[in-house]
Amino acid sequence: MEAFAVAVGVLLLAGAGGAAGDEAGEAAAVRALVARLLGPGPAANFSVSVERALAAEPGLDTYSLSGGGAARVQVRGSTGVAAAAGLHRYLRDFCGCHVAWSGSQLRLPRPLPAVPGELTEATPNRYRYYQNVCTQSYSFVWWDWARWEQEIDWMALNGINLALAWSGQEAIWQRVYLALGLTQAEIDEFFTGPAFLAWGRMGNLHTWDGPLPRAWHIKQLYLQHRILDRMRSFGMIPVLPAFSGHVPKAITRVFPRVNVTQMGSWGHFNCSYSCSFLLAPEDPIFPILGSLFLRELTKEFGTDHIYGADTFNEMQPPSSEPSYLAAATAAVYEAMIAVDTDAVWLLQGWLFQHQPQFWGPAQVGAVLGAVPRGRLLVLDLFAESQPVYTRTASFQGQPFIWCMLHNFGGNHGLFGALEAVNQGPEAARLFPNSTMVGTGMAPEGISQNEVVYSLMAELSWRKDPVPDLAAWVTSFAAQRYGVSHPDTGAAWRLLLRSVYNCSGEACRGHNHSPLVRRPSLQMNTTIWYNRSDVFEAWQLLLSAAATLAASPIFRYDLLDVTRQAVQELVSLYYEEARSAYLSKELSSLLRAGGILAYELLPALEEVLASDSRFLLGSWLEQARAVAVSEAEADFYEQNSRYQLTLWGPEGNILDYANKQLAGLVANYYTPRWRLFLEALAASVAQGIPFQQHQFDKNVFQLEQDFVLSKQRYPSQPRGDTVDLAKKIFLKYYPRWVAGSWG
């Protein structure tokens, strides 16, 4: 069966890999990356070449490192991505450097360290995948080319060779729909606003917080061309979108006899915004529409022959009959190969995980068997917690990628299941008759918990787990800050055994802390770790601040751990306030509630405001910067505010995408908490029960006011992170130690 997995991998690579003639271009792309990363002077100390023959086995990227000391460092790779990954390995392991979303630590030793002999590394994974369809909305939606360039560099350095490239597809769909006879008004009514496009693309939503301005389409087409050019220059394989079967309602006006089924509602939205129309697989319009779109798309952007489409993402199909499911799946694939005979379908396996009661063996088998083996590549999207390959006999012989999902909604909050991540890829490779062909990182949102992604990226090049995670995380801290410090190493080991040590199927990187949720008396404060470890790690980082305060990444981490400590304190003060309410002790309720809402949350707001990476103003400015007019800027800002908070017109997926940002704490979370605590106090004082339903109606008005507000927020930090973190620590740490919250 291992030979079969290799054969499948080779089939998948057919038509998708770089040709020998691309070697010089890929090497040039990596040399340009080195210059962007290190500057022209230091970059001159590196020699980069790309040689396909370096790979002992076709498709398994390989790099080789040599030289250094008095000579130039020689970086050779079988692809541009492999060479970039080799460069990253040298910078990390030989120079003690670190590259991350929050910033990079790139202090190079002089002279550059020599590589003993020649170090050669081949990945066991044909594919190192990156992204989730939702990442496009939760993290990338407002990016300009400069930010995309940084991300693609990060992808190359981390060895990513397969990633979604889904920008600009609405402009292509608009062309297709107009050609079919839909009006511009009908198309405008169909598309969601920019912050919700991910769910429009998967058929979950339509219309909500739209329409898309004309300038949006033009800018996204421009961005997509640049994204694709840069990805391809490294030898990456961009995954383009394909037709999944969902259509605008207006199709029924143009083709009155078309056979469509209206799906059920999604995400607590009514049919004004969900209940999408799904074309019947046997309808003759299906292959026409699917091939029209793909032909127009590939004419515009070219192709690397791998396409993504999700027909039943978090939506129950109209029928559980295997024959229907097979036909619906085959229709999507056949529309692909009508345009591209080399097409491979990349399918998010989330549908099997999300509704396991529907997707029994016969239903799963119908989908997996409807596409020729090797032409369906399945993402086992949440494999670190709830793998699907183990209960589907390795996806019944279809190749799959073991993915770490990790984060939901782009939430802040320290979280990880590092041991499960460390062991998972090897377990999947060793699974009986395994068809695993790669590893992946599939977060819904990025720029959080960077230690988790550093480990996963390293594992994609390893054949076995990291033998000692405590030692690994100690080295991670030294690389991150550019110096080995006993207190930072000890702090990270405490975090490893606590917040980053979640285990079991209940582990989900979705922050349900009372801090970021609409208050009630039923809030869950249970956690999987000992809070003492977070407070002790906080103390250790503060003790290292005298040495490391000049490091921007250290200051980011100190703020992030301070934020986590305050999140813990909010839960503890909430428990005190709830207990006081239930005991009808007004003075205790006022004391605990007063500290939470009038001292602790303002302190959190103040420390978050000291770093531009935790500013609501920075977040909203990204959205406004995309616009070509003030009215458009206001529209994009409202899109962004909705996503962070209500997520729908009535709080449909309330606080799913919560963030802890200065401005959001002060003007959204804090007013909610004050209203809640005042309602509890009034209830006790007047001797009447607290009415959650009435509170929800009242607090919704506050939430909606925030979304519709035109208030502008600072996009420049103020205050000193270290001083403000110390101030909070000195006030609350002694209370934690004493177990006294007064």
JSON list of C-alpha atoms in Angstrom, two decimals, residues 657-740:
[
{"chain": "A", "resi": 657, "resn": "ALA", "atom": "CA", "xyz": [-14.55, 36.07, 15.59]},
{"chain": "A", "resi": 658, "resn": "ASN", "atom": "CA", "xyz": [-13.79, 37.83, 18.87]},
{"chain": "A", "resi": 659, "resn": "LYS", "atom": "CA", "xyz": [-10.49, 39.68, 19.24]},
{"chain": "A", "resi": 660, "resn": "GLN", "atom": "CA", "xyz": [-8.87, 41.41, 22.19]},
{"chain": "A", "resi": 661, "resn": "LEU", "atom": "CA", "xyz": [-8.02, 44.81, 20.74]},
{"chain": "A", "resi": 662, "resn": "ALA", "atom": "CA", "xyz": [-7.76, 48.23, 22.32]},
{"chain": "A", "resi": 663, "resn": "GLY", "atom": "CA", "xyz": [-10.96, 50.04, 21.37]},
{"chain": "A", "resi": 664, "resn": "LEU", "atom": "CA", "xyz": [-12.96, 46.81, 21.20]},
{"chain": "A", "resi": 665, "resn": "VAL", "atom": "CA", "xyz": [-12.35, 46.25, 24.92]},
{"chain": "A", "resi": 666, "resn": "ALA", "atom": "CA", "xyz": [-13.27, 49.82, 25.83]},
{"chain": "A", "resi": 667, "resn": "ASN", "atom": "CA", "xyz": [-16.30, 50.30, 23.59]},
{"chain": "A", "resi": 668, "resn": "TYR", "atom": "CA", "xyz": [-17.75, 46.83, 23.15]},
{"chain": "A", "resi": 669, "resn": "TYR", "atom": "CA", "xyz": [-16.77, 44.35, 25.89]},
{"chain": "A", "resi": 670, "resn": "THR", "atom": "CA", "xyz": [-16.64, 46.81, 28.79]},
{"chain": "A", "resi": 671, "resn": "PRO", "atom": "CA", "xyz": [-20.10, 48.40, 28.21]},
{"chain": "A", "resi": 672, "resn": "ARG", "atom": "CA", "xyz": [-21.62, 44.90, 28.03]},
{"chain": "A", "resi": 673, "resn": "TRP", "atom": "CA", "xyz": [-20.04, 43.90, 31.32]},
{"chain": "A", "resi": 674, "resn": "ARG", "atom": "CA", "xyz": [-21.12, 47.11, 33.05]},
{"chain": "A", "resi": 675, "resn": "LEU", "atom": "CA", "xyz": [-24.71, 46.68, 31.87]},
{"chain": "A", "resi": 676, "resn": "PHE", "atom": "CA", "xyz": [-24.72, 43.06, 33.05]},
{"chain": "A", "resi": 677, "resn": "LEU", "atom": "CA", "xyz": [-23.27, 43.79, 36.49]},
{"chain": "A", "resi": 678, "resn": "GLU", "atom": "CA", "xyz": [-25.60, 46.75, 36.98]},
{"chain": "A", "resi": 679, "resn": "ALA", "atom": "CA", "xyz": [-28.54, 44.49, 36.10]},
{"chain": "A", "resi": 680, "resn": "LEU", "atom": "CA", "xyz": [-27.38, 41.89, 38.64]},
{"chain": "A", "resi": 681, "resn": "ALA", "atom": "CA", "xyz": [-26.96, 44.53, 41.34]},
{"chain": "A", "resi": 682, "resn": "ALA", "atom": "CA", "xyz": [-30.42, 45.99, 40.62]},
{"chain": "A", "resi": 683, "resn": "SER", "atom": "CA", "xyz": [-31.89, 42.48, 40.77]},
{"chain": "A", "resi": 684, "resn": "VAL", "atom": "CA", "xyz": [-30.40, 41.84, 44.23]},
{"chain": "A", "resi": 685, "resn": "ALA", "atom": "CA", "xyz": [-31.25, 45.31, 45.53]},
{"chain": "A", "resi": 686, "resn": "GLN", "atom": "CA", "xyz": [-34.88, 45.07, 44.37]},
{"chain": "A", "resi": 687, "resn": "GLY", "atom": "CA", "xyz": [-35.31, 41.39, 45.23]},
{"chain": "A", "resi": 688, "resn": "ILE", "atom": "CA", "xyz": [-36.41, 40.39, 41.72]},
{"chain": "A", "resi": 689, "resn": "PRO", "atom": "CA", "xyz": [-34.86, 37.68, 39.53]},
{"chain": "A", "resi": 690, "resn": "PHE", "atom": "CA", "xyz": [-32.36, 38.64, 36.84]},
{"chain": "A", "resi": 691, "resn": "GLN", "atom": "CA", "xyz": [-34.03, 38.37, 33.43]},
{"chain": "A", "resi": 692, "resn": "GLN", "atom": "CA", "xyz": [-31.51, 37.13, 30.86]},
{"chain": "A", "resi": 693, "resn": "HIS", "atom": "CA", "xyz": [-33.95, 37.58, 27.98]},
{"chain": "A", "resi": 694, "resn": "GLN", "atom": "CA", "xyz": [-34.48, 41.24, 28.83]},
{"chain": "A", "resi": 695, "resn": "PHE", "atom": "CA", "xyz": [-30.76, 41.76, 29.30]},
{"chain": "A", "resi": 696, "resn": "ASP", "atom": "CA", "xyz": [-30.07, 40.21, 25.88]},
{"chain": "A", "resi": 697, "resn": "LYS", "atom": "CA", "xyz": [-32.48, 42.68, 24.26]},
{"chain": "A", "resi": 698, "resn": "ASN", "atom": "CA", "xyz": [-30.87, 45.62, 26.07]},
{"chain": "A", "resi": 699, "resn": "VAL", "atom": "CA", "xyz": [-27.28, 44.56, 25.38]},
{"chain": "A", "resi": 700, "resn": "PHE", "atom": "CA", "xyz": [-28.01, 43.91, 21.71]},
{"chain": "A", "resi": 701, "resn": "GLN", "atom": "CA", "xyz": [-28.67, 47.63, 21.37]},
{"chain": "A", "resi": 702, "resn": "LEU", "atom": "CA", "xyz": [-25.19, 48.35, 22.76]},
{"chain": "A", "resi": 703, "resn": "GLU", "atom": "CA", "xyz": [-23.64, 45.81, 20.39]},
{"chain": "A", "resi": 704, "resn": "GLN", "atom": "CA", "xyz": [-25.46, 47.20, 17.40]},
{"chain": "A", "resi": 705, "resn": "ASP", "atom": "CA", "xyz": [-24.53, 50.77, 18.34]},
{"chain": "A", "resi": 706, "resn": "PHE", "atom": "CA", "xyz": [-20.87, 49.74, 18.29]},
{"chain": "A", "resi": 707, "resn": "VAL", "atom": "CA", "xyz": [-21.17, 48.22, 14.81]},
{"chain": "A", "resi": 708, "resn": "LEU", "atom": "CA", "xyz": [-22.94, 51.26, 13.38]},
{"chain": "A", "resi": 709, "resn": "SER", "atom": "CA", "xyz": [-20.74, 53.81, 15.14]},
{"chain": "A", "resi": 710, "resn": "LYS", "atom": "CA", "xyz": [-18.48, 56.08, 13.11]},
{"chain": "A", "resi": 711, "resn": "GLN", "atom": "CA", "xyz": [-16.05, 56.61, 15.99]},
{"chain": "A", "resi": 712, "resn": "ARG", "atom": "CA", "xyz": [-12.44, 56.52, 14.81]},
{"chain": "A", "resi": 713, "resn": "TYR", "atom": "CA", "xyz": [-9.77, 54.76, 16.85]},
{"chain": "A", "resi": 714, "resn": "PRO", "atom": "CA", "xyz": [-6.03, 55.41, 17.18]},
{"chain": "A", "resi": 715, "resn": "SER", "atom": "CA", "xyz": [-3.81, 53.42, 14.85]},
{"chain": "A", "resi": 716, "resn": "GLN", "atom": "CA", "xyz": [-0.65, 54.46, 16.70]},
{"chain": "A", "resi": 717, "resn": "PRO", "atom": "CA", "xyz": [0.27, 52.89, 20.06]},
{"chain": "A", "resi": 718, "resn": "ARG", "atom": "CA", "xyz": [0.55, 54.87, 23.26]},
{"chain": "A", "resi": 719, "resn": "GLY", "atom": "CA", "xyz": [2.16, 53.98, 26.57]},
{"chain": "A", "resi": 720, "resn": "ASP", "atom": "CA", "xyz": [4.93, 51.53, 27.42]},
{"chain": "A", "resi": 721, "resn": "THR", "atom": "CA", "xyz": [3.99, 47.83, 27.33]},
{"chain": "A", "resi": 722, "resn": "VAL", "atom": "CA", "xyz": [6.50, 46.78, 30.01]},
{"chain": "A", "resi": 723, "resn": "ASP", "atom": "CA", "xyz": [5.50, 49.51, 32.47]},
{"chain": "A", "resi": 724, "resn": "LEU", "atom": "CA", "xyz": [1.79, 48.87, 31.98]},
{"chain": "A", "resi": 725, "resn": "ALA", "atom": "CA", "xyz": [2.19, 45.08, 32.29]},
{"chain": "A", "resi": 726, "resn": "LYS", "atom": "CA", "xyz": [4.14, 45.57, 35.54]},
{"chain": "A", "resi": 727, "resn": "LYS", "atom": "CA", "xyz": [1.44, 47.86, 36.87]},
{"chain": "A", "resi": 728, "resn": "ILE", "atom": "CA", "xyz": [-1.24, 45.20, 36.32]},
{"chain": "A", "resi": 729, "resn": "PHE", "atom": "CA", "xyz": [1.01, 42.48, 37.70]},
{"chain": "A", "resi": 730, "resn": "LEU", "atom": "CA", "xyz": [1.83, 44.34, 40.90]},
{"chain": "A", "resi": 731, "resn": "LYS", "atom": "CA", "xyz": [-1.84, 45.01, 41.55]},
{"chain": "A", "resi": 732, "resn": "TYR", "atom": "CA", "xyz": [-3.29, 41.57, 40.83]},
{"chain": "A", "resi": 733, "resn": "TYR", "atom": "CA", "xyz": [-0.54, 38.97, 41.25]},
{"chain": "A", "resi": 734, "resn": "PRO", "atom": "CA", "xyz": [-0.44, 39.32, 45.06]},
{"chain": "A", "resi": 735, "resn": "ARG", "atom": "CA", "xyz": [-4.23, 38.82, 45.11]},
{"chain": "A", "resi": 736, "resn": "TRP", "atom": "CA", "xyz": [-3.81, 35.66, 43.04]},
{"chain": "A", "resi": 737, "resn": "VAL", "atom": "CA", "xyz": [-1.16, 34.32, 45.42]},
{"chain": "A", "resi": 738, "resn": "ALA", "atom": "CA", "xyz": [-3.29, 35.18, 48.46]},
{"chain": "A", "resi": 739, "resn": "GLY", "atom": "CA", "xyz": [-6.49, 33.87, 46.86]},
{"chain": "A", "resi": 740, "resn": "SER", "atom": "CA", "xyz": [-8.18, 37.13, 47.83]}
]
